[in-house]
Amino acid sequence: MEKRIEEAIRYLGIKKGAADAGTYALVKSSFQELERAAEPKSICRIFELQECGDETIQIGNMKIRSKSLSRNLKNCERAVLFGATLGTAADRLITRAGLTDMARSVALQACAAALLEEYCDQRQEEIGRELEREGGYLRPRFSPGYGDFDIRYQEPIMRMLDCSKQIGLSMTDGCMMTPTKSVTAVIGVSPVKERCPVQGCEACKSADCPYRR
């Protein structure tokens, strides 16, 4: 719980160790509320990956032009398409709080981001253990919106995963996901084990890593 609370406080923009007792208590109680409401779900599928040159890769039948994603997936032979959500009840909890208690609403937003990230890390570790049995090693998650990986790629990723049917995740015409506390990502599968933490580049000090976001 302590690590989770610290992460939510970081999302609030408060430096480590700088949160007062009131903020700490607010975040802790917000997590307790959110855990009762959240219904985490995820879906993943593995596709063959081809490097097409000109900063373009192909995953299944989806072509993506992105320098940053191509760098992250360099020398990968497959890719995991991944989607996850905390569910609609989490959204409703945050919306209701925003009508009566803005401070709690902001705290719930931060807690939801931390909880979703924690859930995605857990699922990635599980997927990674399964793939390692057959000699595949995962790179960090890379979501639309990172670097020059256009956020509009969320739509084909969600379609290829059938997110609407499988986990109740859809997208508006403005590229907003519903429920909002959701994420899609591409995770490279390499035949070579790299020193890439599940938590991604934020948890790694190797600023010169070629796979960095």
Short mmCIF file of C-alpha atoms in Angstrom, two decimals:
data_model
loop_
_atom_site.label_atom_id
_atom_site.label_comp_id
_atom_site.label_asym_id
_atom_site.label_seq_id
_atom_site.Cartn_x
_atom_site.Cartn_y
_atom_site.Cartn_z
CA MET A 1 0.00 0.00 0.00
CA GLU A 2 2.82 2.41 0.87
CA LYS A 3 4.42 2.15 -2.57
CA ARG A 4 1.02 2.64 -4.21
CA ILE A 5 0.31 5.75 -2.13
CA GLU A 6 3.73 7.19 -2.98
CA GLU A 7 3.05 6.65 -6.67
CA ALA A 8 -0.32 8.42 -6.47
CA ILE A 9 1.29 11.34 -4.63
CA ARG A 10 3.85 11.53 -7.44
CA TYR A 11 0.98 11.73 -9.94
CA LEU A 12 -0.35 14.66 -7.91
CA GLY A 13 2.90 16.48 -8.64
CA ILE A 14 4.13 16.40 -5.05
CA LYS A 15 7.79 15.62 -4.47
CA LYS A 16 8.75 12.53 -2.52
CA GLY A 17 8.44 13.14 1.21
CA ALA A 18 6.71 16.50 0.76
CA ALA A 19 3.08 15.41 1.20
CA ASP A 20 1.49 16.50 4.47
CA ALA A 21 -0.55 14.21 6.72
CA GLY A 22 -3.86 15.45 5.30
CA THR A 23 -2.84 14.68 1.72
CA TYR A 24 -1.53 11.26 2.72
CA ALA A 25 -4.80 10.42 4.50
CA LEU A 26 -6.85 11.66 1.54
CA VAL A 27 -4.90 9.50 -0.90
CA LYS A 28 -5.11 6.45 1.36
CA SER A 29 -8.89 6.72 1.79
CA SER A 30 -9.30 7.40 -1.95
CA PHE A 31 -7.49 4.16 -2.72
CA GLN A 32 -9.81 2.28 -0.39
CA GLU A 33 -12.85 3.70 -2.18
CA LEU A 34 -11.39 3.03 -5.60
CA GLU A 35 -10.48 -0.57 -4.82
CA ARG A 36 -14.10 -1.29 -3.93
CA ALA A 37 -15.31 0.22 -7.22
CA ALA A 38 -12.66 -0.88 -9.70
CA GLU A 39 -13.12 -3.99 -11.82
CA PRO A 40 -9.78 -4.38 -13.63
CA LYS A 41 -9.87 -6.31 -16.89
CA SER A 42 -7.33 -6.86 -19.63
CA ILE A 43 -6.93 -8.49 -23.01
CA CYS A 44 -3.84 -9.33 -25.06
CA ARG A 45 -2.97 -10.98 -28.34
CA ILE A 46 0.39 -11.81 -29.90
CA PHE A 47 1.14 -10.93 -33.51
CA GLU A 48 4.09 -11.41 -35.84
CA LEU A 49 6.16 -8.24 -36.26
CA GLN A 50 8.04 -7.06 -39.34
CA GLU A 51 10.46 -4.16 -39.62
CA CYS A 52 9.63 -2.47 -42.92
CA GLY A 53 12.30 0.25 -42.93
CA ASP A 54 11.68 4.00 -43.12
CA GLU A 55 10.75 3.98 -39.40
CA THR A 56 7.78 1.70 -40.17
CA ILE A 57 6.81 -1.58 -38.58
CA GLN A 58 3.96 -3.99 -39.27
CA ILE A 59 2.13 -5.81 -36.49
CA GLY A 60 -0.35 -8.28 -37.93
CA ASN A 61 -2.06 -6.28 -40.69
CA MET A 62 -1.43 -2.90 -38.98
CA LYS A 63 1.37 -0.70 -40.30
CA ILE A 64 2.76 1.94 -37.95
CA ARG A 65 5.19 4.68 -38.84
CA SER A 66 6.92 5.89 -35.69
CA LYS A 67 10.60 6.50 -35.06
CA SER A 68 10.28 6.05 -31.29
CA LEU A 69 8.21 2.84 -31.50
CA SER A 70 10.48 1.39 -34.20
CA ARG A 71 13.47 2.02 -31.94
CA ASN A 72 11.73 0.39 -28.98
CA LEU A 73 10.80 -2.70 -31.03
CA LYS A 74 14.11 -3.07 -32.87
CA ASN A 75 15.04 -6.75 -33.39
CA CYS A 76 11.73 -7.97 -31.97
CA GLU A 77 10.09 -10.85 -33.84
CA ARG A 78 6.63 -10.56 -32.28
CA ALA A 79 4.54 -7.98 -30.47
CA VAL A 80 1.89 -8.21 -27.77
CA LEU A 81 -1.07 -5.90 -28.28
CA PHE A 82 -2.48 -5.11 -24.85
CA GLY A 83 -5.54 -3.36 -23.47
CA ALA A 84 -6.67 -2.81 -19.87
CA THR A 85 -9.33 -0.90 -17.97
CA LEU A 86 -10.47 -0.25 -14.40
CA GLY A 87 -14.10 -0.35 -15.55
CA THR A 88 -17.03 2.05 -15.61
CA ALA A 89 -17.65 2.06 -11.83
CA ALA A 90 -14.26 3.70 -11.26
CA ASP A 91 -15.23 6.46 -13.70
CA ARG A 92 -18.55 6.99 -11.93
CA LEU A 93 -16.83 7.26 -8.55
CA ILE A 94 -14.49 9.97 -9.83
CA THR A 95 -17.33 11.86 -11.55
CA ARG A 96 -19.50 11.85 -8.42
CA ALA A 97 -16.62 13.12 -6.29
CA GLY A 98 -16.08 15.97 -8.76
CA LEU A 99 -19.59 17.26 -8.05
CA THR A 100 -19.12 17.59 -4.30
CA ASP A 101 -15.43 17.33 -3.36
CA MET A 102 -12.89 18.47 -5.97
CA ALA A 103 -9.89 17.60 -3.79
CA ARG A 104 -11.10 13.99 -3.49
CA SER A 105 -11.82 13.86 -7.21
CA VAL A 106 -8.24 14.91 -8.00
CA ALA A 107 -6.91 12.37 -5.49
CA LEU A 108 -9.07 9.64 -7.05
CA GLN A 109 -7.73 10.53 -10.50
CA ALA A 110 -4.16 10.09 -9.25
CA CYS A 111 -5.03 6.87 -7.42
CA ALA A 112 -6.72 5.47 -10.52
CA ALA A 113 -3.64 6.19 -12.64
CA ALA A 114 -1.42 4.46 -10.08
CA LEU A 115 -3.78 1.50 -9.70
CA LEU A 116 -4.07 1.01 -13.47
CA GLU A 117 -0.29 1.15 -13.88
CA GLU A 118 0.16 -1.39 -11.07
CA TYR A 119 -2.40 -3.72 -12.65
CA CYS A 120 -0.73 -3.42 -16.07
CA ASP A 121 2.67 -4.19 -14.53
CA GLN A 122 1.24 -7.32 -12.89
CA ARG A 123 -0.33 -8.51 -16.13
CA GLN A 124 2.86 -7.82 -18.08
CA GLU A 125 4.86 -9.86 -15.59
CA GLU A 126 2.41 -12.76 -16.03
CA ILE A 127 2.60 -12.52 -19.83
CA GLY A 128 6.38 -12.28 -19.63
CA ARG A 129 6.68 -15.44 -17.55
CA GLU A 130 4.59 -17.37 -20.08
CA LEU A 131 6.64 -16.14 -23.05
CA GLU A 132 10.00 -16.81 -21.37
CA ARG A 133 9.17 -20.51 -21.40
CA GLU A 134 9.46 -20.37 -25.18
CA GLY A 135 12.42 -18.01 -25.35
CA GLY A 136 10.63 -14.67 -25.69
CA TYR A 137 11.47 -11.60 -23.61
CA LEU A 138 9.32 -8.52 -23.23
CA ARG A 139 10.30 -4.92 -23.78
CA PRO A 140 8.60 -2.14 -21.76
CA ARG A 141 5.03 -1.21 -22.69
CA PHE A 142 4.75 1.48 -25.34
CA SER A 143 1.38 3.22 -25.61
CA PRO A 144 -0.07 5.45 -28.35
CA GLY A 145 0.79 9.01 -27.38
CA TYR A 146 4.38 8.21 -26.35
CA GLY A 147 6.94 10.01 -28.52
CA ASP A 148 5.74 10.16 -32.11
CA PHE A 149 3.51 7.06 -31.77
CA ASP A 150 0.25 8.73 -32.79
CA ILE A 151 -2.64 8.38 -30.35
CA ARG A 152 -4.93 7.53 -33.27
CA TYR A 153 -3.38 4.04 -33.37
CA GLN A 154 -5.49 3.25 -30.31
CA GLU A 155 -8.42 2.56 -32.65
CA PRO A 156 -6.84 -0.25 -34.72
CA ILE A 157 -5.23 -1.75 -31.60
CA MET A 158 -8.61 -1.86 -29.87
CA ARG A 159 -10.23 -3.30 -32.99
CA MET A 160 -7.58 -6.04 -33.32
CA LEU A 161 -8.13 -6.95 -29.66
CA ASP A 162 -11.94 -6.69 -29.90
CA CYS A 163 -11.76 -4.58 -26.73
CA SER A 164 -15.40 -3.54 -26.79
CA LYS A 165 -16.64 -7.13 -26.59
CA GLN A 166 -13.83 -8.57 -24.46
CA ILE A 167 -13.35 -5.94 -21.74
CA GLY A 168 -15.99 -3.26 -22.42
CA LEU A 169 -13.47 -0.70 -23.70
CA SER A 170 -14.39 1.61 -26.59
CA MET A 171 -13.24 4.91 -28.05
CA THR A 172 -14.97 8.17 -28.98
CA ASP A 173 -14.48 10.03 -32.27
CA GLY A 174 -12.08 12.30 -30.39
CA CYS A 175 -9.79 9.36 -29.53
CA MET A 176 -10.91 9.31 -25.88
CA MET A 177 -11.27 5.89 -24.32
CA THR A 178 -14.34 4.91 -22.34
CA PRO A 179 -14.00 3.99 -19.54
CA THR A 180 -11.40 6.74 -19.24
CA LYS A 181 -9.19 4.84 -16.80
CA SER A 182 -7.94 2.52 -19.51
CA VAL A 183 -4.84 1.98 -21.59
CA THR A 184 -3.68 0.30 -24.77
CA ALA A 185 -0.09 -0.62 -25.50
CA VAL A 186 2.35 -2.47 -27.71
CA ILE A 187 4.90 -4.74 -25.99
CA GLY A 188 7.77 -6.06 -28.06
CA VAL A 189 8.82 -9.71 -27.80
CA SER A 190 12.53 -10.18 -28.39
CA PRO A 191 14.58 -13.40 -28.60
CA VAL A 192 17.25 -11.60 -26.57
CA LYS A 193 16.82 -10.74 -22.89
CA GLU A 194 17.38 -7.01 -22.41
CA ARG A 195 17.70 -5.16 -19.12
CA CYS A 196 14.27 -3.59 -19.49
CA PRO A 197 12.18 -3.17 -16.32
CA VAL A 198 8.47 -3.95 -16.50
CA GLN A 199 7.81 -0.48 -15.08
CA GLY A 200 9.36 1.01 -18.21
CA CYS A 201 11.76 3.85 -18.84
CA GLU A 202 10.59 5.86 -15.82
CA ALA A 203 12.11 3.19 -13.56
CA CYS A 204 15.36 2.82 -15.52
CA LYS A 205 18.45 5.04 -15.24
CA SER A 206 19.92 4.00 -18.62
CA ALA A 207 19.27 7.26 -20.44
CA ASP A 208 21.29 6.10 -23.46
CA CYS A 209 19.33 2.85 -23.94
CA PRO A 210 18.36 2.40 -27.62
CA TYR A 211 14.92 1.14 -26.59
CA ARG A 212 14.11 4.17 -24.41
CA ARG A 213 10.76 5.87 -24.98
#
